Amino acid sequence: MESRCQLALFRFLFVLGLLLLSAVSTLVQAERSTDRREVPRLTIDGAIGPATADYIVRGVAAAAENGAPMILIQMDTPGGLDTSMREIIRAIVNAPFPVVTYVSPSGARAASAGAFILTASHVAAMAPGTNVGAASPVQIGAPGLPPASDPKDGSGDKPKDGTSTPQKPASTSEAKALNDAIAYIRSLAEMRGRNAEWAEAAVRDAASLSAQAALDQKVIDLIARDDADLLAQLHGRAVKIGGGEVRLDTQAVALANVDPNWRTRLLVAITNPNIALILMMIGAYGLLFEFMNPGALYPGTIGVICLLVGLYALSALPVNYAGIALIILGMALMAAEAFAPSFGILGIGGLIAFAIGATIMFDTDVPQFRVTLPVLGAVAVASLGATLLTMRLALQSRHKRVATGREQMVGTVARVLDWEGQGGHVQIHGERWRAASTVEFRSGQSVRVIDVQGLTLMVEPPA
């Protein structure tokens, strides 16, 4: 009896120990999770466009809702659209927490729009082997034009800092864009206490710097080899947020990658100018086929969906309205070729208008947001094929025998149903017609129609 009691007590103590161990483990894990705060890491890799802006803006808003202590933007970009860049900068400037932008990995760059974003960030960091700059908004001047200064008098020499000689804007619009960009990047640099003179040179002269040179000239705040080195250097740094100051605590911080959601991935796809152009063409041809064959439903349904998605993509991209007008004119002329065959005049004219419109449709100097020549050529060839097919059908129909109307009846063979004197009735195409002739026929005999007078067929014996 005593041994049984000891065994039961041992079992009770063993279970109690397991429960206590489990509780302690849970508390330790909770304490670790509490101590190890997560910092969202957003990634900009490639050209900056509407999808990138949506991804960053939503990421900053989500981090603010979740109470994140800071946010990290890892960047490698050749530049992008001005409107998208400004959306990102507004989100960074108005963020309730520090935003750290890190140009990484080695070999990455923060060019053009990327230089603006790096300058606007609360903390600007770069990895070794990266570069920043070349932030001119438009191409100033044209290839082959002489520089603004005369090299003979020595004024065309390069400045001592290695930047190129500034050139005068070729037009008033370029001058306005240049001055606006200079004022914008200077205001951002002055707000963050960085080198505003170099920031202006990056826009005016397309100046660029390596990571070490950027640190020496106070363009950035630090150089970090990797994430661990970055977090170590950020710890204890004072950052101004609004009217106050925040001291970063990155000792117990874990970086959490924020991947683009389905909305961002869809926006990336449809805001590709090549995809937008193809969607517009599918939509136009879908509606055209639906009008040519009412009730087919499939071409019309697919065409409307593609056209609406394409129009949404155009609304998010910088477009040239002259290019859109030429594309619409080209589509209208190609559609007119199908309904009023002109043996290629309308179709070829529409194809030329469409090709020119697609070339100038996107008003941007960013190569990633222009229609590529292979896609333009493929769309043009497809449109040319549709035009040639329409021309072929028109020529074939011109040489074919008439299949409907009064002209179709002439020459057709009919069968006599009944006949009396110089008139009777015949059957043709399953219909009963009154017939007349100078020749008398008998029932069942075949006759040939030679004329149609009102509702009476003039017939004669078949040849």
Short mmCIF file of C-alpha atoms in Angstrom, two decimals:
data_model
loop_
_atom_site.label_atom_id
_atom_site.label_comp_id
_atom_site.label_asym_id
_atom_site.label_seq_id
_atom_site.Cartn_x
_atom_site.Cartn_y
_atom_site.Cartn_z
CA MET A 1 0.00 0.00 0.00
CA GLU A 2 2.80 2.38 0.93
CA SER A 3 4.66 1.65 -2.33
CA ARG A 4 1.52 2.50 -4.32
CA CYS A 5 1.21 5.88 -2.57
CA GLN A 6 4.85 6.65 -3.27
CA LEU A 7 4.35 5.74 -6.97
CA ALA A 8 1.28 8.00 -7.23
CA LEU A 9 3.14 10.85 -5.56
CA PHE A 10 6.05 10.40 -7.94
CA ARG A 11 3.70 10.51 -10.93
CA PHE A 12 2.03 13.66 -9.61
CA LEU A 13 5.35 15.40 -9.09
CA PHE A 14 6.52 14.34 -12.58
CA VAL A 15 3.39 15.75 -14.26
CA LEU A 16 3.67 18.93 -12.17
CA GLY A 17 7.28 19.33 -13.26
CA LEU A 18 6.34 18.96 -16.91
CA LEU A 19 3.63 21.59 -16.55
CA LEU A 20 6.02 23.99 -14.82
CA LEU A 21 8.66 23.41 -17.51
CA SER A 22 6.12 24.09 -20.25
CA ALA A 23 4.97 27.30 -18.53
CA VAL A 24 8.55 28.53 -18.14
CA SER A 25 9.31 27.76 -21.78
CA THR A 26 6.21 29.68 -22.89
CA LEU A 27 7.18 32.66 -20.73
CA VAL A 28 10.72 32.65 -22.13
CA GLN A 29 9.46 32.52 -25.68
CA ALA A 30 6.99 35.32 -24.98
CA GLU A 31 9.74 37.39 -23.41
CA ARG A 32 12.01 36.74 -26.38
CA SER A 33 9.27 37.67 -28.84
CA THR A 34 8.57 40.81 -26.83
CA ASP A 35 12.23 41.75 -26.66
CA ARG A 36 12.90 40.89 -30.30
CA ARG A 37 10.80 43.42 -32.16
CA GLU A 38 10.24 43.11 -35.88
CA VAL A 39 11.20 45.84 -38.33
CA PRO A 40 9.53 45.61 -41.76
CA ARG A 41 11.92 45.53 -44.71
CA LEU A 42 10.56 46.73 -48.05
CA THR A 43 12.54 46.10 -51.23
CA ILE A 44 12.84 48.34 -54.29
CA ASP A 45 14.53 46.34 -57.05
CA GLY A 46 14.26 47.81 -60.53
CA ALA A 47 12.54 50.81 -62.07
CA ILE A 48 10.21 52.80 -59.82
CA GLY A 49 6.67 52.95 -61.14
CA PRO A 50 3.05 52.96 -59.96
CA ALA A 51 3.31 49.43 -58.56
CA THR A 52 6.43 50.30 -56.54
CA ALA A 53 4.76 53.42 -55.14
CA ASP A 54 1.67 51.46 -54.13
CA TYR A 55 3.84 48.79 -52.47
CA ILE A 56 5.89 51.31 -50.44
CA VAL A 57 2.94 53.52 -49.44
CA ARG A 58 0.91 50.53 -48.26
CA GLY A 59 3.94 49.08 -46.47
CA VAL A 60 4.55 52.29 -44.54
CA ALA A 61 0.86 52.55 -43.62
CA ALA A 62 0.75 48.92 -42.42
CA ALA A 63 3.92 49.43 -40.34
CA ALA A 64 2.37 52.48 -38.71
CA GLU A 65 -0.78 50.53 -37.83
CA ASN A 66 1.27 47.68 -36.34
CA GLY A 67 3.37 50.06 -34.22
CA ALA A 68 6.72 49.24 -35.84
CA PRO A 69 9.66 51.13 -34.29
CA MET A 70 11.15 51.89 -37.73
CA ILE A 71 11.12 50.68 -41.32
CA LEU A 72 13.93 49.66 -43.66
CA ILE A 73 13.84 50.18 -47.44
CA GLN A 74 16.47 48.17 -49.30
CA MET A 75 16.99 49.77 -52.70
CA ASP A 76 18.62 49.03 -56.04
CA THR A 77 17.11 51.14 -58.80
CA PRO A 78 18.10 52.90 -62.03
CA GLY A 79 15.35 55.49 -61.45
CA GLY A 80 11.73 55.74 -62.44
CA LEU A 81 8.69 57.93 -62.85
CA ASP A 82 8.54 61.32 -61.15
CA THR A 83 4.94 60.90 -59.95
CA SER A 84 5.67 57.53 -58.34
CA MET A 85 8.86 58.87 -56.74
CA ARG A 86 6.97 61.77 -55.15
CA GLU A 87 4.32 59.41 -53.73
CA ILE A 88 7.05 57.39 -52.03
CA ILE A 89 8.77 60.50 -50.69
CA ARG A 90 5.49 61.84 -49.26
CA ALA A 91 5.00 58.54 -47.43
CA ILE A 92 8.56 58.68 -46.04
CA VAL A 93 8.41 62.33 -44.96
CA ASN A 94 5.05 61.89 -43.22
CA ALA A 95 5.90 58.55 -41.57
CA PRO A 96 5.48 58.58 -37.75
CA PHE A 97 8.70 56.56 -37.33
CA PRO A 98 12.24 56.66 -38.78
CA VAL A 99 12.64 55.38 -42.33
CA VAL A 100 16.07 53.94 -43.13
CA THR A 101 16.97 53.55 -46.81
CA TYR A 102 19.84 51.16 -47.51
CA VAL A 103 21.39 50.89 -51.00
CA SER A 104 22.34 47.24 -51.07
CA PRO A 105 23.82 44.74 -51.96
CA SER A 106 27.24 45.64 -53.32
CA GLY A 107 26.89 46.62 -56.96
CA ALA A 108 23.51 48.24 -56.41
CA ARG A 109 22.75 51.87 -57.18
CA ALA A 110 20.39 54.68 -56.24
CA ALA A 111 20.20 56.59 -59.51
CA SER A 112 17.77 59.28 -60.61
CA ALA A 113 14.56 58.83 -58.55
CA GLY A 114 16.50 56.57 -56.15
CA ALA A 115 18.77 59.50 -55.23
CA PHE A 116 15.72 61.58 -54.30
CA ILE A 117 14.32 58.79 -52.10
CA LEU A 118 17.69 58.24 -50.40
CA THR A 119 17.98 61.98 -49.70
CA ALA A 120 14.44 62.12 -48.25
CA SER A 121 14.99 59.23 -45.81
CA HIS A 122 15.66 59.85 -42.12
CA VAL A 123 18.78 57.69 -42.35
CA ALA A 124 20.64 57.15 -45.63
CA ALA A 125 22.95 54.15 -45.79
CA MET A 126 24.92 52.45 -48.55
CA ALA A 127 26.83 49.21 -48.89
CA PRO A 128 30.43 49.20 -50.17
CA GLY A 129 30.61 49.07 -53.95
CA THR A 130 27.37 51.01 -54.53
CA ASN A 131 26.78 54.44 -56.06
CA VAL A 132 24.27 57.29 -55.93
CA GLY A 133 23.42 60.21 -58.23
CA ALA A 134 22.63 60.92 -61.90
CA ALA A 135 19.31 62.46 -60.89
CA SER A 136 18.64 64.68 -63.92
CA PRO A 137 14.88 64.56 -64.66
CA VAL A 138 15.15 64.94 -68.44
CA GLN A 139 17.84 64.83 -71.09
CA ILE A 140 19.26 68.36 -71.20
CA GLY A 141 20.29 69.21 -74.73
CA ALA A 142 20.51 66.76 -77.59
CA PRO A 143 23.27 64.47 -78.87
CA GLY A 144 25.66 66.24 -81.15
CA LEU A 145 24.92 69.75 -79.89
CA PRO A 146 27.87 71.79 -78.60
CA PRO A 147 28.05 72.53 -74.89
CA ALA A 148 26.67 75.76 -73.50
CA SER A 149 30.17 77.14 -72.89
CA ASP A 150 32.95 77.59 -75.41
CA PRO A 151 35.81 75.17 -74.72
CA LYS A 152 38.31 77.52 -76.33
CA ASP A 153 38.08 80.06 -73.51
CA GLY A 154 38.62 77.44 -70.86
CA SER A 155 35.10 77.70 -69.45
CA GLY A 156 34.24 74.27 -70.81
CA ASP A 157 36.73 72.48 -68.55
CA LYS A 158 35.35 70.04 -66.03
CA PRO A 159 35.00 71.26 -62.45
CA LYS A 160 37.57 70.07 -59.94
CA ASP A 161 35.06 67.79 -58.20
CA GLY A 162 34.79 65.66 -61.34
CA THR A 163 31.23 66.56 -62.30
CA SER A 164 30.39 67.36 -65.89
CA THR A 165 29.97 70.88 -67.23
CA PRO A 166 26.33 72.02 -66.93
CA GLN A 167 24.47 72.60 -70.18
CA LYS A 168 21.61 74.93 -70.87
CA PRO A 169 18.14 73.42 -71.17
CA ALA A 170 17.00 73.05 -74.76
CA SER A 171 13.45 74.31 -74.09
CA THR A 172 11.35 76.12 -71.54
CA SER A 173 9.64 72.89 -70.47
CA GLU A 174 13.00 71.24 -69.78
CA ALA A 175 14.16 74.31 -67.83
CA LYS A 176 11.00 74.18 -65.70
CA ALA A 177 11.43 70.46 -65.01
CA LEU A 178 15.11 70.94 -64.16
CA ASN A 179 14.55 73.86 -61.78
CA ASP A 180 11.63 72.09 -60.09
CA ALA A 181 13.75 68.98 -59.51
CA ILE A 182 16.66 71.04 -58.18
CA ALA A 183 14.44 72.89 -55.71
CA TYR A 184 12.84 69.62 -54.61
CA ILE A 185 16.06 67.73 -53.91
CA ARG A 186 17.65 70.78 -52.21
CA SER A 187 14.67 71.06 -49.86
CA LEU A 188 14.94 67.36 -49.00
CA ALA A 189 18.70 67.60 -48.39
CA GLU A 190 18.32 70.71 -46.22
CA MET A 191 15.52 69.06 -44.24
CA ARG A 192 17.78 66.10 -43.43
CA GLY A 193 20.94 68.20 -42.91
CA ARG A 194 22.78 66.72 -45.88
CA ASN A 195 24.95 68.22 -48.63
CA ALA A 196 22.47 70.34 -50.61
CA GLU A 197 25.16 71.59 -53.02
CA TRP A 198 25.98 68.10 -54.19
CA ALA A 199 22.28 67.22 -54.33
CA GLU A 200 21.80 70.11 -56.76
CA ALA A 201 24.81 68.93 -58.82
CA ALA A 202 23.28 65.44 -59.01
CA VAL A 203 20.26 66.95 -60.74
CA ARG A 204 21.84 69.76 -62.73
CA ASP A 205 25.00 67.93 -63.88
CA ALA A 206 23.97 64.26 -63.38
CA ALA A 207 26.82 63.92 -60.85
CA SER A 208 27.38 60.53 -59.20
CA LEU A 209 29.34 59.35 -56.17
CA SER A 210 30.62 56.08 -54.79
CA ALA A 211 29.56 55.01 -51.31
CA GLN A 212 32.77 56.22 -49.63
CA ALA A 213 32.73 59.54 -51.52
CA ALA A 214 29.07 60.02 -50.59
CA LEU A 215 29.93 59.50 -46.92
CA ASP A 216 32.89 61.88 -47.12
CA GLN A 217 30.74 64.62 -48.71
CA LYS A 218 27.91 64.11 -46.18
CA VAL A 219 25.47 62.86 -48.79
CA ILE A 220 24.70 59.77 -46.71
CA ASP A 221 24.95 58.95 -43.01
CA LEU A 222 26.79 55.64 -42.92
CA ILE A 223 28.27 52.70 -44.83
CA ALA A 224 27.27 49.19 -43.72
CA ARG A 225 28.62 45.88 -44.97
CA ASP A 226 25.43 43.91 -44.29
CA ASP A 227 22.20 43.93 -42.26
CA ALA A 228 23.92 43.13 -38.98
CA ASP A 229 26.44 45.91 -39.44
CA LEU A 230 23.65 48.32 -40.38
CA LEU A 231 21.60 47.53 -37.26
CA ALA A 232 24.70 47.83 -35.08
CA GLN A 233 25.51 51.29 -36.45
CA LEU A 234 21.90 52.43 -36.17
CA HIS A 235 21.69 51.62 -32.47
CA GLY A 236 21.64 54.78 -30.39
CA ARG A 237 21.47 57.15 -33.38
CA ALA A 238 19.25 60.20 -32.84
CA VAL A 239 16.72 60.88 -35.61
CA LYS A 240 14.42 63.88 -35.93
CA ILE A 241 10.75 62.98 -36.41
CA GLY A 242 8.49 65.97 -36.85
CA GLY A 243 9.28 68.41 -34.07
CA GLY A 244 10.86 65.84 -31.78
CA GLU A 245 13.80 63.48 -31.67
CA VAL A 246 13.83 59.67 -31.54
CA ARG A 247 16.81 57.55 -30.50
CA LEU A 248 16.98 54.25 -32.35
CA ASP A 249 17.15 51.01 -30.39
CA THR A 250 18.16 48.15 -32.69
CA GLN A 251 19.75 45.73 -30.22
CA ALA A 252 16.79 43.36 -30.12
CA VAL A 253 15.41 43.94 -33.62
CA ALA A 254 14.63 41.36 -36.30
CA LEU A 255 14.16 42.34 -39.94
CA ALA A 256 10.94 40.95 -41.46
CA ASN A 257 10.73 40.94 -45.25
CA VAL A 258 7.45 42.33 -46.62
CA ASP A 259 6.73 40.67 -49.95
CA PRO A 260 4.47 42.32 -52.56
CA ASN A 261 0.88 41.06 -52.37
CA TRP A 262 -1.27 39.99 -55.33
CA ARG A 263 -2.45 43.56 -55.88
CA THR A 264 1.10 44.83 -56.30
CA ARG A 265 2.08 41.93 -58.58
CA LEU A 266 -1.00 42.55 -60.75
CA LEU A 267 -0.20 46.26 -60.87
CA VAL A 268 3.38 45.44 -61.92
CA ALA A 269 2.05 43.36 -64.81
CA ILE A 270 -0.61 45.70 -66.17
CA THR A 271 1.43 48.90 -65.79
CA ASN A 272 4.08 47.46 -68.09
CA PRO A 273 3.62 49.64 -71.21
CA ASN A 274 3.99 46.61 -73.47
CA ILE A 275 1.24 44.71 -71.62
CA ALA A 276 -0.97 47.83 -71.57
CA LEU A 277 -0.62 48.21 -75.35
CA ILE A 278 -1.39 44.54 -75.97
CA LEU A 279 -4.46 44.73 -73.71
CA MET A 280 -5.70 47.77 -75.63
CA MET A 281 -5.29 45.95 -78.94
CA ILE A 282 -7.08 42.82 -77.69
CA GLY A 283 -9.89 45.01 -76.38
CA ALA A 284 -10.26 46.89 -79.66
CA TYR A 285 -10.26 43.75 -81.82
CA GLY A 286 -12.60 41.96 -79.41
CA LEU A 287 -15.19 44.72 -79.73
CA LEU A 288 -14.64 44.85 -83.51
CA PHE A 289 -15.32 41.11 -83.88
CA GLU A 290 -18.37 41.42 -81.63
CA PHE A 291 -19.80 44.20 -83.82
CA MET A 292 -19.11 42.14 -86.95
CA ASN A 293 -20.78 39.05 -85.42
CA PRO A 294 -23.45 40.27 -82.96
CA GLY A 295 -24.28 37.69 -80.33
CA ALA A 296 -20.88 35.94 -80.31
CA LEU A 297 -20.45 37.24 -76.71
CA TYR A 298 -16.95 35.84 -76.15
CA PRO A 299 -15.06 38.47 -78.23
CA GLY A 300 -17.12 41.29 -76.72
CA THR A 301 -16.74 40.10 -73.12
CA ILE A 302 -12.99 39.52 -73.39
CA GLY A 303 -12.56 42.75 -75.32
CA VAL A 304 -14.37 44.91 -72.76
CA ILE A 305 -12.38 43.41 -69.86
CA CYS A 306 -9.04 43.89 -71.63
CA LEU A 307 -9.96 47.42 -72.72
CA LEU A 308 -10.94 48.50 -69.20
CA VAL A 309 -7.78 47.01 -67.68
CA GLY A 310 -5.69 48.69 -70.37
CA LEU A 311 -7.37 52.05 -69.71
CA TYR A 312 -6.66 51.65 -65.99
CA ALA A 313 -2.99 51.00 -66.78
CA LEU A 314 -2.88 54.12 -68.95
CA SER A 315 -4.38 56.18 -66.14
CA ALA A 316 -1.49 55.12 -63.87
CA LEU A 317 1.22 55.83 -66.45
CA PRO A 318 2.44 59.15 -67.86
CA VAL A 319 0.84 59.25 -71.30
CA ASN A 320 1.03 61.59 -74.26
CA TYR A 321 -2.50 62.45 -75.39
CA ALA A 322 -1.36 62.95 -78.97
CA GLY A 323 -0.14 59.35 -78.95
CA ILE A 324 -3.46 58.10 -77.57
CA ALA A 325 -5.34 60.11 -80.22
CA LEU A 326 -3.22 58.53 -82.99
CA ILE A 327 -3.83 55.04 -81.58
CA ILE A 328 -7.60 55.63 -81.47
CA LEU A 329 -7.49 57.01 -85.04
CA GLY A 330 -5.50 53.99 -86.20
CA MET A 331 -7.98 51.57 -84.62
CA ALA A 332 -10.90 53.45 -86.17
CA LEU A 333 -9.34 53.33 -89.64
CA MET A 334 -8.56 49.61 -89.34
CA ALA A 335 -12.15 48.96 -88.20
CA ALA A 336 -13.45 51.02 -91.15
CA GLU A 337 -11.43 48.79 -93.48
CA ALA A 338 -13.45 45.80 -92.27
CA PHE A 339 -16.84 47.47 -92.83
CA ALA A 340 -16.02 49.53 -95.92
CA PRO A 341 -13.19 47.75 -97.80
CA SER A 342 -10.94 50.26 -99.52
CA PHE A 343 -8.43 47.68 -100.76
CA GLY A 344 -5.92 48.60 -98.04
CA ILE A 345 -5.94 52.41 -98.02
CA LEU A 346 -7.81 52.73 -94.69
CA GLY A 347 -6.09 49.73 -93.14
CA ILE A 348 -2.54 50.75 -93.99
CA GLY A 349 -3.22 54.35 -92.96
CA GLY A 350 -4.61 53.10 -89.66
CA LEU A 351 -1.57 50.88 -89.17
CA ILE A 352 0.82 53.83 -89.69
CA ALA A 353 -1.17 56.03 -87.29
CA PHE A 354 -1.24 53.24 -84.71
CA ALA A 355 2.52 52.60 -84.92
CA ILE A 356 3.38 56.31 -84.54
CA GLY A 357 0.93 56.69 -81.65
CA ALA A 358 2.31 53.66 -79.79
CA THR A 359 5.85 55.02 -80.20
CA ILE A 360 5.09 58.40 -78.61
CA MET A 361 2.26 57.33 -76.29
CA PHE A 362 4.27 57.12 -73.04
CA ASP A 363 5.69 60.51 -72.09
CA THR A 364 8.75 59.53 -70.06
CA ASP A 365 12.53 59.31 -70.45
CA VAL A 366 12.69 56.06 -68.45
CA PRO A 367 13.44 53.18 -70.86
CA GLN A 368 11.60 50.67 -68.65
CA PHE A 369 8.34 52.57 -69.21
CA ARG A 370 8.44 52.73 -72.99
CA VAL A 371 7.05 50.32 -75.58
CA THR A 372 9.83 48.05 -76.85
CA LEU A 373 10.42 47.69 -80.57
CA PRO A 374 9.77 43.89 -80.66
CA VAL A 375 6.33 44.34 -79.08
CA LEU A 376 5.54 47.29 -81.33
CA GLY A 377 6.63 45.27 -84.35
CA ALA A 378 4.56 42.24 -83.30
CA VAL A 379 1.42 44.36 -82.81
CA ALA A 380 2.01 46.12 -86.13
CA VAL A 381 2.47 42.80 -87.96
CA ALA A 382 -0.72 41.42 -86.37
CA SER A 383 -2.65 44.53 -87.43
CA LEU A 384 -1.17 44.32 -90.94
CA GLY A 385 -2.19 40.66 -91.12
CA ALA A 386 -5.78 41.54 -90.17
CA THR A 387 -5.81 44.28 -92.83
CA LEU A 388 -4.45 41.94 -95.53
CA LEU A 389 -7.01 39.30 -94.56
CA THR A 390 -9.79 41.87 -94.93
CA MET A 391 -8.44 42.90 -98.33
CA ARG A 392 -8.31 39.28 -99.48
CA LEU A 393 -11.87 38.60 -98.40
CA ALA A 394 -13.01 41.76 -100.17
CA LEU A 395 -11.30 40.73 -103.43
CA GLN A 396 -12.71 37.19 -103.20
CA SER A 397 -16.23 38.46 -102.62
CA ARG A 398 -15.90 40.77 -105.63
CA HIS A 399 -15.41 37.80 -108.00
CA LYS A 400 -18.02 35.53 -106.40
CA ARG A 401 -21.55 35.12 -107.71
CA VAL A 402 -24.19 37.19 -105.90
CA ALA A 403 -25.79 35.04 -103.17
CA THR A 404 -28.77 37.20 -102.15
CA GLY A 405 -31.38 39.53 -103.64
CA ARG A 406 -32.88 39.84 -107.13
CA GLU A 407 -29.56 39.32 -108.89
CA GLN A 408 -29.12 35.95 -107.21
CA MET A 409 -32.40 34.65 -108.67
CA VAL A 410 -31.37 35.24 -112.28
CA GLY A 411 -29.82 32.08 -113.75
CA THR A 412 -31.11 29.80 -111.00
CA VAL A 413 -32.83 26.53 -112.03
CA ALA A 414 -36.40 25.97 -110.72
CA ARG A 415 -38.93 23.09 -110.88
CA VAL A 416 -42.39 23.55 -112.36
CA LEU A 417 -45.24 22.81 -109.92
CA ASP A 418 -48.15 23.51 -112.25
CA TRP A 419 -48.54 25.22 -115.60
CA GLU A 420 -51.44 26.44 -117.74
CA GLY A 421 -50.98 28.38 -120.97
CA GLN A 422 -48.21 30.95 -120.50
CA GLY A 423 -48.10 30.98 -116.70
CA GLY A 424 -47.96 28.80 -113.63
CA HIS A 425 -46.01 28.22 -110.45
CA VAL A 426 -42.46 27.01 -109.85
CA GLN A 427 -40.47 25.96 -106.77
CA ILE A 428 -37.12 27.61 -106.11
CA HIS A 429 -35.09 27.53 -102.85
CA GLY A 430 -38.01 25.76 -101.20
CA GLU A 431 -40.37 28.65 -102.06
CA ARG A 432 -43.42 28.77 -104.41
CA TRP A 433 -43.21 31.53 -107.00
CA ARG A 434 -45.50 32.71 -109.81
CA ALA A 435 -43.81 32.23 -113.20
CA ALA A 436 -44.50 33.29 -116.79
CA SER A 437 -43.04 32.35 -120.18
CA THR A 438 -43.83 32.29 -123.92
CA VAL A 439 -43.17 28.55 -123.78
CA GLU A 440 -45.58 26.03 -122.28
CA PHE A 441 -44.17 23.63 -119.64
CA ARG A 442 -45.43 20.59 -117.80
CA SER A 443 -45.31 19.75 -114.09
CA GLY A 444 -41.95 18.53 -112.82
CA GLN A 445 -40.03 20.07 -115.68
CA SER A 446 -36.89 22.16 -114.90
CA VAL A 447 -36.76 25.78 -116.02
CA ARG A 448 -34.18 28.61 -115.73
CA VAL A 449 -34.97 32.06 -114.36
CA ILE A 450 -34.01 34.83 -116.81
CA ASP A 451 -35.61 37.86 -115.11
CA VAL A 452 -37.58 38.98 -112.08
CA GLN A 453 -40.54 41.34 -112.64
CA GLY A 454 -42.04 42.26 -109.30
CA LEU A 455 -43.16 38.96 -107.75
CA THR A 456 -43.21 37.07 -111.06
CA LEU A 457 -40.30 35.08 -112.43
CA MET A 458 -39.65 35.04 -116.17
CA VAL A 459 -38.43 31.57 -117.11
CA GLU A 460 -37.25 29.63 -120.14
CA PRO A 461 -36.14 26.08 -120.83
CA PRO A 462 -32.67 25.33 -119.37
CA ALA A 463 -29.79 25.55 -121.84
#
